[in-house]
mmCIF file of C-alpha atoms in Angstrom:
data_model
loop_
_atom_site.group_PDB
_atom_site.id
_atom_site.type_symbol
_atom_site.label_atom_id
_atom_site.label_comp_id
_atom_site.label_asym_id
_atom_site.label_seq_id
_atom_site.Cartn_x
_atom_site.Cartn_y
_atom_site.Cartn_z
ATOM 1 C CA UNK A 1 89.757 89.587 91.448
ATOM 2 C CA UNK A 2 91.724 92.571 92.647
ATOM 3 C CA UNK A 3 93.018 92.904 96.156
ATOM 4 C CA UNK A 4 90.736 94.850 98.461
ATOM 5 C CA UNK A 5 91.873 98.343 99.324
ATOM 6 C CA UNK A 6 92.051 97.520 102.989
ATOM 7 C CA UNK A 7 94.156 94.452 102.345
ATOM 8 C CA UNK A 8 96.828 96.057 100.240
ATOM 9 C CA UNK A 9 100.339 95.198 101.245
ATOM 10 C CA UNK A 10 102.057 97.690 103.381
ATOM 11 C CA UNK A 11 105.389 97.843 105.414
ATOM 12 C CA UNK A 12 105.134 100.500 108.115
ATOM 13 C CA UNK A 13 106.939 101.684 111.255
ATOM 14 C CA UNK A 14 105.339 101.020 114.534
ATOM 15 C CA UNK A 15 103.477 103.956 116.206
ATOM 16 C CA UNK A 16 106.142 104.259 118.775
ATOM 17 C CA UNK A 17 108.949 104.769 116.150
ATOM 18 C CA UNK A 18 110.715 108.221 116.133
ATOM 19 C CA UNK A 19 109.349 110.495 113.475
ATOM 20 C CA UNK A 20 112.577 111.541 112.092
ATOM 21 C CA UNK A 21 112.238 108.820 109.403
ATOM 22 C CA UNK A 22 110.201 111.076 107.306
ATOM 23 C CA UNK A 23 111.932 114.345 107.591
ATOM 24 C CA UNK A 24 114.070 113.762 104.430
ATOM 25 C CA UNK A 25 113.578 112.015 101.047
ATOM 26 C CA UNK A 26 111.184 109.641 102.558
ATOM 27 C CA UNK A 27 108.553 112.260 103.355
ATOM 28 C CA UNK A 28 106.115 110.975 100.560
ATOM 29 C CA UNK A 29 105.671 107.860 102.765
ATOM 30 C CA UNK A 30 104.609 109.916 105.972
ATOM 31 C CA UNK A 31 100.805 109.565 105.053
ATOM 32 C CA UNK A 32 100.864 105.771 105.566
ATOM 33 C CA UNK A 33 103.673 105.838 108.112
ATOM 34 C CA UNK A 34 105.807 103.604 105.747
ATOM 35 C CA UNK A 35 105.346 101.789 102.315
ATOM 36 C CA UNK A 36 101.942 101.333 100.989
ATOM 37 C CA UNK A 37 102.752 99.174 97.877
ATOM 38 C CA UNK A 38 101.184 100.793 94.803
ATOM 39 C CA UNK A 39 100.920 97.365 93.060
ATOM 40 C CA UNK A 40 100.381 94.070 94.898
ATOM 41 C CA UNK A 41 103.792 92.437 95.302
ATOM 42 C CA UNK A 42 104.777 88.830 94.858
ATOM 43 C CA UNK A 43 104.689 87.406 98.439
ATOM 44 C CA UNK A 44 106.538 84.280 99.473
ATOM 45 C CA UNK A 45 105.971 82.993 103.012
ATOM 46 C CA UNK A 46 108.331 80.468 104.348
ATOM 47 C CA UNK A 47 108.255 78.370 107.502
ATOM 48 C CA UNK A 48 110.980 75.862 108.573
ATOM 49 C CA UNK A 49 111.178 73.392 111.461
ATOM 50 C CA UNK A 50 114.393 72.444 113.128
ATOM 51 C CA UNK A 51 115.104 68.893 114.116
ATOM 52 C CA UNK A 52 118.332 67.177 115.572
ATOM 53 C CA UNK A 53 119.102 63.897 113.935
ATOM 54 C CA UNK A 54 120.083 60.956 115.867
ATOM 55 C CA UNK A 55 122.314 58.528 113.911
ATOM 56 C CA UNK A 56 121.726 55.143 115.336
ATOM 57 C CA UNK A 57 123.779 52.151 114.254
ATOM 58 C CA UNK A 58 122.415 49.294 112.381
ATOM 59 C CA UNK A 59 118.996 51.100 111.565
ATOM 60 C CA UNK A 60 117.473 52.092 108.214
ATOM 61 C CA UNK A 61 116.073 55.429 109.404
ATOM 62 C CA UNK A 62 117.407 58.181 111.501
ATOM 63 C CA UNK A 63 115.488 59.388 114.543
ATOM 64 C CA UNK A 64 114.633 63.153 114.372
ATOM 65 C CA UNK A 65 113.978 64.974 117.667
ATOM 66 C CA UNK A 66 112.284 68.317 117.471
ATOM 67 C CA UNK A 67 114.371 71.242 118.554
ATOM 68 C CA UNK A 68 112.404 74.397 117.579
ATOM 69 C CA UNK A 69 110.258 76.300 115.041
ATOM 70 C CA UNK A 70 112.372 79.348 113.680
ATOM 71 C CA UNK A 71 110.606 82.500 112.879
ATOM 72 C CA UNK A 72 109.123 82.568 109.457
ATOM 73 C CA UNK A 73 110.531 84.592 106.670
ATOM 74 C CA UNK A 74 108.685 86.733 104.073
ATOM 75 C CA UNK A 75 110.055 87.681 100.666
ATOM 76 C CA UNK A 76 108.579 90.395 98.609
ATOM 77 C CA UNK A 77 108.962 91.082 94.967
ATOM 78 C CA UNK A 78 107.425 94.515 94.307
ATOM 79 C CA UNK A 79 107.074 96.696 91.307
ATOM 80 C CA UNK A 80 107.255 100.478 91.232
ATOM 81 C CA UNK A 81 106.390 102.707 88.389
ATOM 82 C CA UNK A 82 108.178 106.045 88.051
ATOM 83 C CA UNK A 83 106.562 108.103 85.309
ATOM 84 C CA UNK A 84 105.156 111.015 86.995
ATOM 85 C CA UNK A 85 107.006 113.408 89.412
ATOM 86 C CA UNK A 86 104.820 112.071 92.215
ATOM 87 C CA UNK A 87 105.669 108.368 91.331
ATOM 88 C CA UNK A 88 109.270 109.203 91.124
ATOM 89 C CA UNK A 89 109.383 110.863 94.516
ATOM 90 C CA UNK A 90 107.406 107.957 96.037
ATOM 91 C CA UNK A 91 109.965 105.339 94.577
ATOM 92 C CA UNK A 92 112.928 107.270 95.758
ATOM 93 C CA UNK A 93 111.275 107.612 99.112
ATOM 94 C CA UNK A 94 110.778 103.812 99.333
ATOM 95 C CA UNK A 95 114.479 103.144 98.462
ATOM 96 C CA UNK A 96 115.588 105.701 100.988
ATOM 97 C CA UNK A 97 113.250 104.151 103.663
ATOM 98 C CA UNK A 98 114.667 100.613 103.237
ATOM 99 C CA UNK A 99 118.202 102.024 103.370
ATOM 100 C CA UNK A 100 117.246 103.797 106.759
ATOM 101 C CA UNK A 101 115.507 100.804 108.351
ATOM 102 C CA UNK A 102 118.500 98.495 107.787
ATOM 103 C CA UNK A 103 120.985 100.983 109.649
ATOM 104 C CA UNK A 104 121.526 101.487 113.434
ATOM 105 C CA UNK A 105 121.918 104.848 115.002
ATOM 106 C CA UNK A 106 125.544 105.659 115.051
ATOM 107 C CA UNK A 107 127.959 108.531 115.330
ATOM 108 C CA UNK A 108 129.715 110.744 117.913
ATOM 109 C CA UNK A 109 127.048 113.277 117.725
ATOM 110 C CA UNK A 110 124.049 111.131 117.378
ATOM 111 C CA UNK A 111 121.796 111.790 120.360
ATOM 112 C CA UNK A 112 118.062 111.147 119.619
ATOM 113 C CA UNK A 113 117.751 108.211 119.240
ATOM 114 C CA UNK A 114 120.998 107.336 121.122
ATOM 115 C CA UNK A 115 123.865 105.938 119.409
ATOM 116 C CA UNK A 116 123.714 102.124 119.360
ATOM 117 C CA UNK A 117 119.969 102.066 118.901
ATOM 118 C CA UNK A 118 119.227 99.109 116.442
ATOM 119 C CA UNK A 119 117.167 99.342 113.186
ATOM 120 C CA UNK A 120 113.364 99.559 113.979
ATOM 121 C CA UNK A 121 110.981 96.642 114.050
ATOM 122 C CA UNK A 122 108.403 97.195 111.346
ATOM 123 C CA UNK A 123 104.822 95.891 110.828
ATOM 124 C CA UNK A 124 103.839 93.934 107.624
ATOM 125 C CA UNK A 125 100.222 93.618 106.616
ATOM 126 C CA UNK A 126 98.553 91.974 103.647
ATOM 127 C CA UNK A 127 95.443 90.105 102.353
ATOM 128 C CA UNK A 128 93.463 90.474 105.615
ATOM 129 C CA UNK A 129 93.406 89.860 109.354
ATOM 130 C CA UNK A 130 94.122 85.992 108.982
ATOM 131 C CA UNK A 131 97.008 86.341 106.607
ATOM 132 C CA UNK A 132 99.437 88.924 107.602
ATOM 133 C CA UNK A 133 98.147 91.371 110.265
ATOM 134 C CA UNK A 134 100.640 93.834 111.644
ATOM 135 C CA UNK A 135 103.300 91.139 111.786
ATOM 136 C CA UNK A 136 106.464 92.543 113.512
ATOM 137 C CA UNK A 137 109.312 92.061 111.113
ATOM 138 C CA UNK A 138 112.840 93.253 110.496
ATOM 139 C CA UNK A 139 114.287 93.776 106.872
ATOM 140 C CA UNK A 140 117.200 91.338 106.548
ATOM 141 C CA UNK A 141 118.037 92.192 102.953
ATOM 142 C CA UNK A 142 116.728 94.268 100.095
ATOM 143 C CA UNK A 143 117.730 94.847 96.614
ATOM 144 C CA UNK A 144 116.827 97.337 93.904
ATOM 145 C CA UNK A 145 116.888 96.377 90.214
ATOM 146 C CA UNK A 146 118.072 99.059 87.721
ATOM 147 C CA UNK A 147 117.343 97.306 84.422
ATOM 148 C CA UNK A 148 119.522 98.757 81.679
ATOM 149 C CA UNK A 149 116.767 97.775 79.081
ATOM 150 C CA UNK A 150 114.245 99.968 80.737
ATOM 151 C CA UNK A 151 113.870 103.610 79.836
ATOM 152 C CA UNK A 152 115.017 106.205 82.351
ATOM 153 C CA UNK A 153 113.038 109.160 83.496
ATOM 154 C CA UNK A 154 114.661 112.444 84.797
ATOM 155 C CA UNK A 155 113.170 113.941 87.989
ATOM 156 C CA UNK A 156 113.723 116.878 90.167
ATOM 157 C CA UNK A 157 117.412 117.335 91.435
ATOM 158 C CA UNK A 158 118.831 115.429 88.335
ATOM 159 C CA UNK A 159 117.635 112.131 89.825
ATOM 160 C CA UNK A 160 116.904 109.338 87.248
ATOM 161 C CA UNK A 161 114.901 106.252 87.693
ATOM 162 C CA UNK A 162 113.719 103.483 85.480
ATOM 163 C CA UNK A 163 110.135 103.969 84.445
ATOM 164 C CA UNK A 164 109.487 100.546 85.881
ATOM 165 C CA UNK A 165 111.667 98.672 88.476
ATOM 166 C CA UNK A 166 111.479 95.788 90.921
ATOM 167 C CA UNK A 167 112.516 96.050 94.482
ATOM 168 C CA UNK A 168 113.039 92.827 96.406
ATOM 169 C CA UNK A 169 112.768 92.806 100.257
ATOM 170 C CA UNK A 170 113.420 89.833 102.679
ATOM 171 C CA UNK A 171 111.713 90.166 106.023
ATOM 172 C CA UNK A 172 112.193 87.996 109.158
ATOM 173 C CA UNK A 173 109.490 87.812 111.851
ATOM 174 C CA UNK A 174 110.673 89.431 114.993
ATOM 175 C CA UNK A 175 108.523 88.676 118.068
ATOM 176 C CA UNK A 176 109.387 90.262 121.319
ATOM 177 C CA UNK A 177 110.271 87.384 123.751
ATOM 178 C CA UNK A 178 108.126 88.688 126.668
ATOM 179 C CA UNK A 179 105.265 89.226 124.161
ATOM 180 C CA UNK A 180 105.651 85.686 122.847
ATOM 181 C CA UNK A 181 105.647 84.293 126.538
ATOM 182 C CA UNK A 182 102.634 86.356 127.698
ATOM 183 C CA UNK A 183 100.537 86.554 124.660
ATOM 184 C CA UNK A 184 101.138 83.510 122.500
ATOM 185 C CA UNK A 185 99.481 80.231 123.073
ATOM 186 C CA UNK A 186 99.312 77.202 120.560
ATOM 187 C CA UNK A 187 95.755 76.793 121.350
ATOM 188 C CA UNK A 188 94.926 80.385 120.380
ATOM 189 C CA UNK A 189 97.035 79.845 117.206
ATOM 190 C CA UNK A 190 95.089 76.698 116.314
ATOM 191 C CA UNK A 191 91.751 78.466 116.776
ATOM 192 C CA UNK A 192 92.822 81.500 114.566
ATOM 193 C CA UNK A 193 92.711 84.184 117.210
ATOM 194 C CA UNK A 194 96.459 84.561 117.426
ATOM 195 C CA UNK A 195 96.401 86.055 113.945
ATOM 196 C CA UNK A 196 94.924 89.226 115.296
ATOM 197 C CA UNK A 197 97.896 89.646 117.657
ATOM 198 C CA UNK A 198 100.397 89.594 114.766
ATOM 199 C CA UNK A 199 101.400 85.855 115.148
ATOM 200 C CA UNK A 200 101.828 83.663 111.959
#
C-alpha cells in the first residue's frame, strides 16, 4: 500500500521562521515551507535510555540506576530524481535548504536575523498523527551522494546532477524546555494524546 498523500514525509520550517530562506535557490520549496519528499524515504527512529552503572564488589550483576531518556533521533535516506528541469531545481533547492538550516546567522553586516542566531528548529511529519506529527527537530548531519556510476543531467546555469541520487539526513528531536515542562506528561504520552503535540 502506498503512503497516503496527507501522510507523506516532510521536513519544514516553523511558521515563525523568517521568510528569507526561500529567496534564493531554495525557492521551489516555498510552496510547502520546506521539503516535501517526492519519494517516501527510509526512516529509522532510534530511542536510547541512559543508566548509570554501580559496580558492587562480590556480585554477579551490576546495578543500573536510571539517569534520563535522551531525545530520540531520526535518520532519513531519501531518493531524488533529477530528470526534468523542475525536478533538478527541486533537488538543488533541497541541497541548498539543508546547507542553510545547518548554519547560524553570522557576519559583521548580518542584521535580520541578528548575528549569532542559531540554525532554525524544523518540524518533521510522516505516516500520520500518531507516528511523526510536527515533531520539532534540528538537522545534526546530512550527506549527499553523487554516484559516479549514475548518468548526469545538465540544468540551467551549467548545474549538473545525477539523474537519481540519495540524500541522508540525521535529525535530533529538540523540545523546548518550557514546553516540555508545561505541556508534557507521561500519562498523556501513555494514552497517546501527546503525539498530537509533537512528542514522540
